């Protein structure tokens, strides 16, 4: 279909608007179709399930916001320490962008399998970035000796969670620069060997 990309984007944009307008309360396929000015059948032609649509939305945001460019400095880093800092900068700087959708998906997830699948997909991708940063650190011999790579990656993943960012920036009022500074300092002090952290 010649108009498929435009129609697909229209559906994703409508879903995005609805998702952040009331934390996902109006994201039935019929609601999304109505907001996009399409029939429900037209929506199902592009997305077989609501879960597929919500997952596509998070990936669409990545494309629009060029997450690959945000991650480029981390991927091009010459050392594990440099990669760790660059990854925290990239992901920490991206959280404010994804937060409106993330907040809605997290609120919906406990009773909404589609929302849970979409948010799990997003967090799995983020975990892969944590794994890569920690593996680079370990390859340089700069990982804290008593930590293995899996434990360190799990700790990094938990520290960089959207909920922690939310608590510090939204509840405590930290500016973004303060959040990034302390996340870098905290991860270096605990995840890195004493020699590397100093």
PDB file of C-alpha atoms in Angstrom:
ATOM      1  CA  UNK A   1       0.000   0.000   0.000  1.00  0.00           C
ATOM      2  CA  UNK A   2       1.441   3.350  -1.009  1.00  0.00           C
ATOM      3  CA  UNK A   3      -0.010   5.145   2.003  1.00  0.00           C
ATOM      4  CA  UNK A   4       1.104   2.520   4.576  1.00  0.00           C
ATOM      5  CA  UNK A   5       3.964   4.522   6.136  1.00  0.00           C
ATOM      6  CA  UNK A   6       1.800   7.637   6.559  1.00  0.00           C
ATOM      7  CA  UNK A   7      -1.099   5.660   8.001  1.00  0.00           C
ATOM      8  CA  UNK A   8       1.207   3.773  10.354  1.00  0.00           C
ATOM      9  CA  UNK A   9       2.730   7.019  11.612  1.00  0.00           C
ATOM     10  CA  UNK A  10      -0.734   8.531  12.055  1.00  0.00           C
ATOM     11  CA  UNK A  11      -1.724   5.563  14.223  1.00  0.00           C
ATOM     12  CA  UNK A  12       1.467   5.759  16.290  1.00  0.00           C
ATOM     13  CA  UNK A  13       1.092   9.504  16.793  1.00  0.00           C
ATOM     14  CA  UNK A  14      -2.528   9.090  17.898  1.00  0.00           C
ATOM     15  CA  UNK A  15      -1.525   6.321  20.307  1.00  0.00           C
ATOM     16  CA  UNK A  16       1.261   8.513  21.696  1.00  0.00           C
ATOM     17  CA  UNK A  17      -1.105  11.425  22.303  1.00  0.00           C
ATOM     18  CA  UNK A  18      -3.709   9.251  24.006  1.00  0.00           C
ATOM     19  CA  UNK A  19      -1.146   7.399  26.094  1.00  0.00           C
ATOM     20  CA  UNK A  20       0.301  10.521  27.678  1.00  0.00           C
ATOM     21  CA  UNK A  21      -3.001  12.410  27.965  1.00  0.00           C
ATOM     22  CA  UNK A  22      -4.417  10.313  30.796  1.00  0.00           C
ATOM     23  CA  UNK A  23      -1.730   7.730  31.624  1.00  0.00           C
ATOM     24  CA  UNK A  24      -3.123   5.304  29.106  1.00  0.00           C
ATOM     25  CA  UNK A  25      -6.760   5.241  30.153  1.00  0.00           C
ATOM     26  CA  UNK A  26      -7.963   5.680  26.573  1.00  0.00           C
ATOM     27  CA  UNK A  27      -5.730   3.389  24.576  1.00  0.00           C
ATOM     28  CA  UNK A  28      -8.163   0.771  23.366  1.00  0.00           C
ATOM     29  CA  UNK A  29      -7.756   0.058  19.676  1.00  0.00           C
ATOM     30  CA  UNK A  30     -11.102   1.729  19.015  1.00  0.00           C
ATOM     31  CA  UNK A  31      -9.960   4.884  20.860  1.00  0.00           C
ATOM     32  CA  UNK A  32      -6.735   4.983  18.872  1.00  0.00           C
ATOM     33  CA  UNK A  33      -8.584   4.449  15.595  1.00  0.00           C
ATOM     34  CA  UNK A  34     -10.968   7.293  16.408  1.00  0.00           C
ATOM     35  CA  UNK A  35      -8.122   9.641  17.365  1.00  0.00           C
ATOM     36  CA  UNK A  36      -6.296   8.788  14.126  1.00  0.00           C
ATOM     37  CA  UNK A  37      -9.439   9.297  12.033  1.00  0.00           C
ATOM     38  CA  UNK A  38      -9.393   5.684  10.883  1.00  0.00           C
ATOM     39  CA  UNK A  39     -11.536   2.611  11.190  1.00  0.00           C
ATOM     40  CA  UNK A  40     -10.593   0.009  13.771  1.00  0.00           C
ATOM     41  CA  UNK A  41     -10.034  -2.410  10.902  1.00  0.00           C
ATOM     42  CA  UNK A  42      -7.457  -0.029   9.426  1.00  0.00           C
ATOM     43  CA  UNK A  43      -5.545  -0.024  12.709  1.00  0.00           C
ATOM     44  CA  UNK A  44      -5.594  -3.823  12.836  1.00  0.00           C
ATOM     45  CA  UNK A  45      -4.199  -3.962   9.286  1.00  0.00           C
ATOM     46  CA  UNK A  46      -1.021  -2.361  10.621  1.00  0.00           C
ATOM     47  CA  UNK A  47      -0.933  -3.783  14.151  1.00  0.00           C
ATOM     48  CA  UNK A  48      -2.430  -7.204  14.835  1.00  0.00           C
ATOM     49  CA  UNK A  49      -2.570  -6.650  18.603  1.00  0.00           C
ATOM     50  CA  UNK A  50      -2.520  -3.766  21.046  1.00  0.00           C
ATOM     51  CA  UNK A  51       0.751  -5.098  22.482  1.00  0.00           C
ATOM     52  CA  UNK A  52       2.326  -4.935  19.022  1.00  0.00           C
ATOM     53  CA  UNK A  53       1.126  -1.343  18.682  1.00  0.00           C
ATOM     54  CA  UNK A  54       2.483  -0.237  22.064  1.00  0.00           C
ATOM     55  CA  UNK A  55       5.850  -1.894  21.414  1.00  0.00           C
ATOM     56  CA  UNK A  56       5.979  -0.242  17.989  1.00  0.00           C
ATOM     57  CA  UNK A  57       5.264   3.102  19.642  1.00  0.00           C
ATOM     58  CA  UNK A  58       8.273   2.898  21.979  1.00  0.00           C
ATOM     59  CA  UNK A  59      10.479   1.956  19.020  1.00  0.00           C
ATOM     60  CA  UNK A  60       8.960   4.736  16.920  1.00  0.00           C
ATOM     61  CA  UNK A  61       9.901   7.247  19.617  1.00  0.00           C
ATOM     62  CA  UNK A  62      13.461   5.869  19.488  1.00  0.00           C
ATOM     63  CA  UNK A  63      13.551   6.490  15.742  1.00  0.00           C
ATOM     64  CA  UNK A  64      12.079   9.981  15.928  1.00  0.00           C
ATOM     65  CA  UNK A  65      14.434  10.966  18.752  1.00  0.00           C
ATOM     66  CA  UNK A  66      17.399   9.269  17.008  1.00  0.00           C
ATOM     67  CA  UNK A  67      18.403   7.136  19.959  1.00  0.00           C
ATOM     68  CA  UNK A  68      21.178   5.605  17.833  1.00  0.00           C
ATOM     69  CA  UNK A  69      22.876   9.005  17.621  1.00  0.00           C
ATOM     70  CA  UNK A  70      22.480   9.448  21.377  1.00  0.00           C
ATOM     71  CA  UNK A  71      24.214   6.111  21.951  1.00  0.00           C
ATOM     72  CA  UNK A  72      26.972   6.665  19.382  1.00  0.00           C
ATOM     73  CA  UNK A  73      29.503   8.166  21.848  1.00  0.00           C
ATOM     74  CA  UNK A  74      29.048   5.180  24.169  1.00  0.00           C
ATOM     75  CA  UNK A  75      29.480   2.692  21.343  1.00  0.00           C
ATOM     76  CA  UNK A  76      32.582   4.507  20.073  1.00  0.00           C
ATOM     77  CA  UNK A  77      34.201   4.812  23.515  1.00  0.00           C
ATOM     78  CA  UNK A  78      37.858   3.801  23.754  1.00  0.00           C
ATOM     79  CA  UNK A  79      37.652   2.439  27.291  1.00  0.00           C
ATOM     80  CA  UNK A  80      35.179   0.820  29.636  1.00  0.00           C
ATOM     81  CA  UNK A  81      35.149   3.847  31.929  1.00  0.00           C
ATOM     82  CA  UNK A  82      34.456   6.140  28.998  1.00  0.00           C
ATOM     83  CA  UNK A  83      31.705   3.822  27.784  1.00  0.00           C
ATOM     84  CA  UNK A  84      30.098   3.686  31.230  1.00  0.00           C
ATOM     85  CA  UNK A  85      30.002   7.476  31.545  1.00  0.00           C
ATOM     86  CA  UNK A  86      28.766   7.925  27.974  1.00  0.00           C
ATOM     87  CA  UNK A  87      26.011   5.344  28.451  1.00  0.00           C
ATOM     88  CA  UNK A  88      24.782   7.027  31.631  1.00  0.00           C
ATOM     89  CA  UNK A  89      24.802  10.354  29.777  1.00  0.00           C
ATOM     90  CA  UNK A  90      22.875   8.874  26.838  1.00  0.00           C
ATOM     91  CA  UNK A  91      20.261   6.908  28.763  1.00  0.00           C
ATOM     92  CA  UNK A  92      19.944   9.439  31.583  1.00  0.00           C
ATOM     93  CA  UNK A  93      19.442  12.168  29.014  1.00  0.00           C
ATOM     94  CA  UNK A  94      16.848  10.093  27.177  1.00  0.00           C
ATOM     95  CA  UNK A  95      14.680   9.339  30.205  1.00  0.00           C
ATOM     96  CA  UNK A  96      12.993  12.791  30.165  1.00  0.00           C
ATOM     97  CA  UNK A  97      12.032  12.150  26.528  1.00  0.00           C
ATOM     98  CA  UNK A  98      10.517   8.713  27.114  1.00  0.00           C
ATOM     99  CA  UNK A  99       9.156   9.491  30.582  1.00  0.00           C
ATOM    100  CA  UNK A 100       5.610  10.577  29.616  1.00  0.00           C
ATOM    101  CA  UNK A 101       5.057   7.297  27.762  1.00  0.00           C
ATOM    102  CA  UNK A 102       7.011   5.317  30.346  1.00  0.00           C
ATOM    103  CA  UNK A 103       4.967   6.705  33.213  1.00  0.00           C
ATOM    104  CA  UNK A 104       1.745   5.704  31.450  1.00  0.00           C
ATOM    105  CA  UNK A 105       2.986   2.214  30.578  1.00  0.00           C
ATOM    106  CA  UNK A 106       4.260   1.620  34.126  1.00  0.00           C
ATOM    107  CA  UNK A 107       0.933   2.746  35.569  1.00  0.00           C
ATOM    108  CA  UNK A 108      -0.979   0.435  33.233  1.00  0.00           C
ATOM    109  CA  UNK A 109       1.369  -2.577  33.395  1.00  0.00           C
ATOM    110  CA  UNK A 110       0.096  -4.319  36.568  1.00  0.00           C
ATOM    111  CA  UNK A 111      -3.305  -5.013  35.024  1.00  0.00           C
ATOM    112  CA  UNK A 112      -2.553  -4.622  31.327  1.00  0.00           C
ATOM    113  CA  UNK A 113      -0.537  -7.327  29.592  1.00  0.00           C
ATOM    114  CA  UNK A 114       0.024  -5.254  26.435  1.00  0.00           C
ATOM    115  CA  UNK A 115       1.425  -2.309  28.391  1.00  0.00           C
ATOM    116  CA  UNK A 116       3.586  -4.681  30.452  1.00  0.00           C
ATOM    117  CA  UNK A 117       5.004  -6.263  27.292  1.00  0.00           C
ATOM    118  CA  UNK A 118       5.760  -2.863  25.768  1.00  0.00           C
ATOM    119  CA  UNK A 119       7.552  -1.578  28.858  1.00  0.00           C
ATOM    120  CA  UNK A 120       9.434  -4.872  29.299  1.00  0.00           C
ATOM    121  CA  UNK A 121      10.606  -4.568  25.680  1.00  0.00           C
ATOM    122  CA  UNK A 122      11.915  -1.068  26.388  1.00  0.00           C
ATOM    123  CA  UNK A 123      13.669  -2.128  29.611  1.00  0.00           C
ATOM    124  CA  UNK A 124      15.213  -5.158  27.892  1.00  0.00           C
ATOM    125  CA  UNK A 125      16.804  -2.855  25.316  1.00  0.00           C
ATOM    126  CA  UNK A 126      18.088  -0.619  28.111  1.00  0.00           C
ATOM    127  CA  UNK A 127      19.509  -3.675  29.923  1.00  0.00           C
ATOM    128  CA  UNK A 128      21.482  -4.568  26.782  1.00  0.00           C
ATOM    129  CA  UNK A 129      23.147  -1.158  26.972  1.00  0.00           C
ATOM    130  CA  UNK A 130      24.035  -1.793  30.612  1.00  0.00           C
ATOM    131  CA  UNK A 131      25.499  -5.188  29.691  1.00  0.00           C
ATOM    132  CA  UNK A 132      27.655  -3.627  26.972  1.00  0.00           C
ATOM    133  CA  UNK A 133      28.997  -0.926  29.304  1.00  0.00           C
ATOM    134  CA  UNK A 134      29.823  -3.415  32.055  1.00  0.00           C
ATOM    135  CA  UNK A 135      31.416  -5.891  29.625  1.00  0.00           C
ATOM    136  CA  UNK A 136      33.671  -3.105  28.332  1.00  0.00           C
ATOM    137  CA  UNK A 137      34.617  -2.242  31.908  1.00  0.00           C
ATOM    138  CA  UNK A 138      35.381  -5.894  32.686  1.00  0.00           C
ATOM    139  CA  UNK A 139      37.426  -6.287  29.489  1.00  0.00           C
ATOM    140  CA  UNK A 140      39.668  -3.445  30.664  1.00  0.00           C
ATOM    141  CA  UNK A 141      40.094  -5.073  34.073  1.00  0.00           C
ATOM    142  CA  UNK A 142      38.356  -2.097  35.697  1.00  0.00           C
ATOM    143  CA  UNK A 143      35.345  -3.877  37.194  1.00  0.00           C
ATOM    144  CA  UNK A 144      35.258  -4.079  40.998  1.00  0.00           C
ATOM    145  CA  UNK A 145      36.961  -7.428  41.768  1.00  0.00           C
ATOM    146  CA  UNK A 146      34.200  -8.823  43.988  1.00  0.00           C
ATOM    147  CA  UNK A 147      31.528  -8.223  41.326  1.00  0.00           C
ATOM    148  CA  UNK A 148      30.882 -10.414  38.322  1.00  0.00           C
ATOM    149  CA  UNK A 149      29.644  -8.850  35.094  1.00  0.00           C
ATOM    150  CA  UNK A 150      26.065 -10.050  35.502  1.00  0.00           C
ATOM    151  CA  UNK A 151      25.690  -8.655  39.019  1.00  0.00           C
ATOM    152  CA  UNK A 152      27.294  -5.367  37.997  1.00  0.00           C
ATOM    153  CA  UNK A 153      24.995  -5.040  34.961  1.00  0.00           C
ATOM    154  CA  UNK A 154      21.951  -5.768  37.122  1.00  0.00           C
ATOM    155  CA  UNK A 155      23.037  -3.099  39.607  1.00  0.00           C
ATOM    156  CA  UNK A 156      23.598  -0.563  36.826  1.00  0.00           C
ATOM    157  CA  UNK A 157      20.218  -1.408  35.289  1.00  0.00           C
ATOM    158  CA  UNK A 158      18.486  -0.905  38.634  1.00  0.00           C
ATOM    159  CA  UNK A 159      20.330   2.334  39.431  1.00  0.00           C
ATOM    160  CA  UNK A 160      19.395   3.800  36.046  1.00  0.00           C
ATOM    161  CA  UNK A 161      15.726   2.820  36.291  1.00  0.00           C
ATOM    162  CA  UNK A 162      13.108   5.344  35.301  1.00  0.00           C
ATOM    163  CA  UNK A 163      11.617   5.066  38.797  1.00  0.00           C
ATOM    164  CA  UNK A 164      14.906   6.227  40.365  1.00  0.00           C
ATOM    165  CA  UNK A 165      15.153   9.116  37.890  1.00  0.00           C
ATOM    166  CA  UNK A 166      11.532   9.986  38.699  1.00  0.00           C
ATOM    167  CA  UNK A 167      12.177   9.978  42.446  1.00  0.00           C
ATOM    168  CA  UNK A 168      15.241  12.199  42.201  1.00  0.00           C
ATOM    169  CA  UNK A 169      14.142  14.672  39.518  1.00  0.00           C
ATOM    170  CA  UNK A 170      10.369  14.780  39.975  1.00  0.00           C
ATOM    171  CA  UNK A 171       9.979  14.159  43.707  1.00  0.00           C
ATOM    172  CA  UNK A 172      13.252  15.599  45.027  1.00  0.00           C
ATOM    173  CA  UNK A 173      13.500  18.317  42.389  1.00  0.00           C
ATOM    174  CA  UNK A 174      17.013  17.545  41.189  1.00  0.00           C
ATOM    175  CA  UNK A 175      18.002  19.238  37.926  1.00  0.00           C
ATOM    176  CA  UNK A 176      19.060  16.875  35.171  1.00  0.00           C
ATOM    177  CA  UNK A 177      22.740  17.864  35.437  1.00  0.00           C
ATOM    178  CA  UNK A 178      22.799  16.953  39.134  1.00  0.00           C
ATOM    179  CA  UNK A 179      21.164  13.599  38.430  1.00  0.00           C
ATOM    180  CA  UNK A 180      23.721  12.732  35.735  1.00  0.00           C
ATOM    181  CA  UNK A 181      26.669  13.861  37.876  1.00  0.00           C
ATOM    182  CA  UNK A 182      25.675  11.732  40.855  1.00  0.00           C
ATOM    183  CA  UNK A 183      24.753   8.671  38.786  1.00  0.00           C
ATOM    184  CA  UNK A 184      28.208   8.739  37.194  1.00  0.00           C
ATOM    185  CA  UNK A 185      29.905   9.223  40.555  1.00  0.00           C
ATOM    186  CA  UNK A 186      27.828   6.508  42.216  1.00  0.00           C
ATOM    187  CA  UNK A 187      28.400   3.908  39.521  1.00  0.00           C
ATOM    188  CA  UNK A 188      32.129   4.613  39.369  1.00  0.00           C
ATOM    189  CA  UNK A 189      32.524   4.406  43.146  1.00  0.00           C
ATOM    190  CA  UNK A 190      30.739   1.060  43.442  1.00  0.00           C
ATOM    191  CA  UNK A 191      31.086  -0.746  40.121  1.00  0.00           C
ATOM    192  CA  UNK A 192      34.686   0.145  39.284  1.00  0.00           C
ATOM    193  CA  UNK A 193      37.895  -1.104  40.848  1.00  0.00           C
ATOM    194  CA  UNK A 194      39.521   1.248  43.333  1.00  0.00           C
ATOM    195  CA  UNK A 195      42.304   2.057  40.855  1.00  0.00           C
ATOM    196  CA  UNK A 196      39.872   2.846  38.028  1.00  0.00           C
ATOM    197  CA  UNK A 197      37.491   4.888  40.184  1.00  0.00           C
ATOM    198  CA  UNK A 198      40.215   7.162  41.548  1.00  0.00           C
TER     199      UNK A 198
END
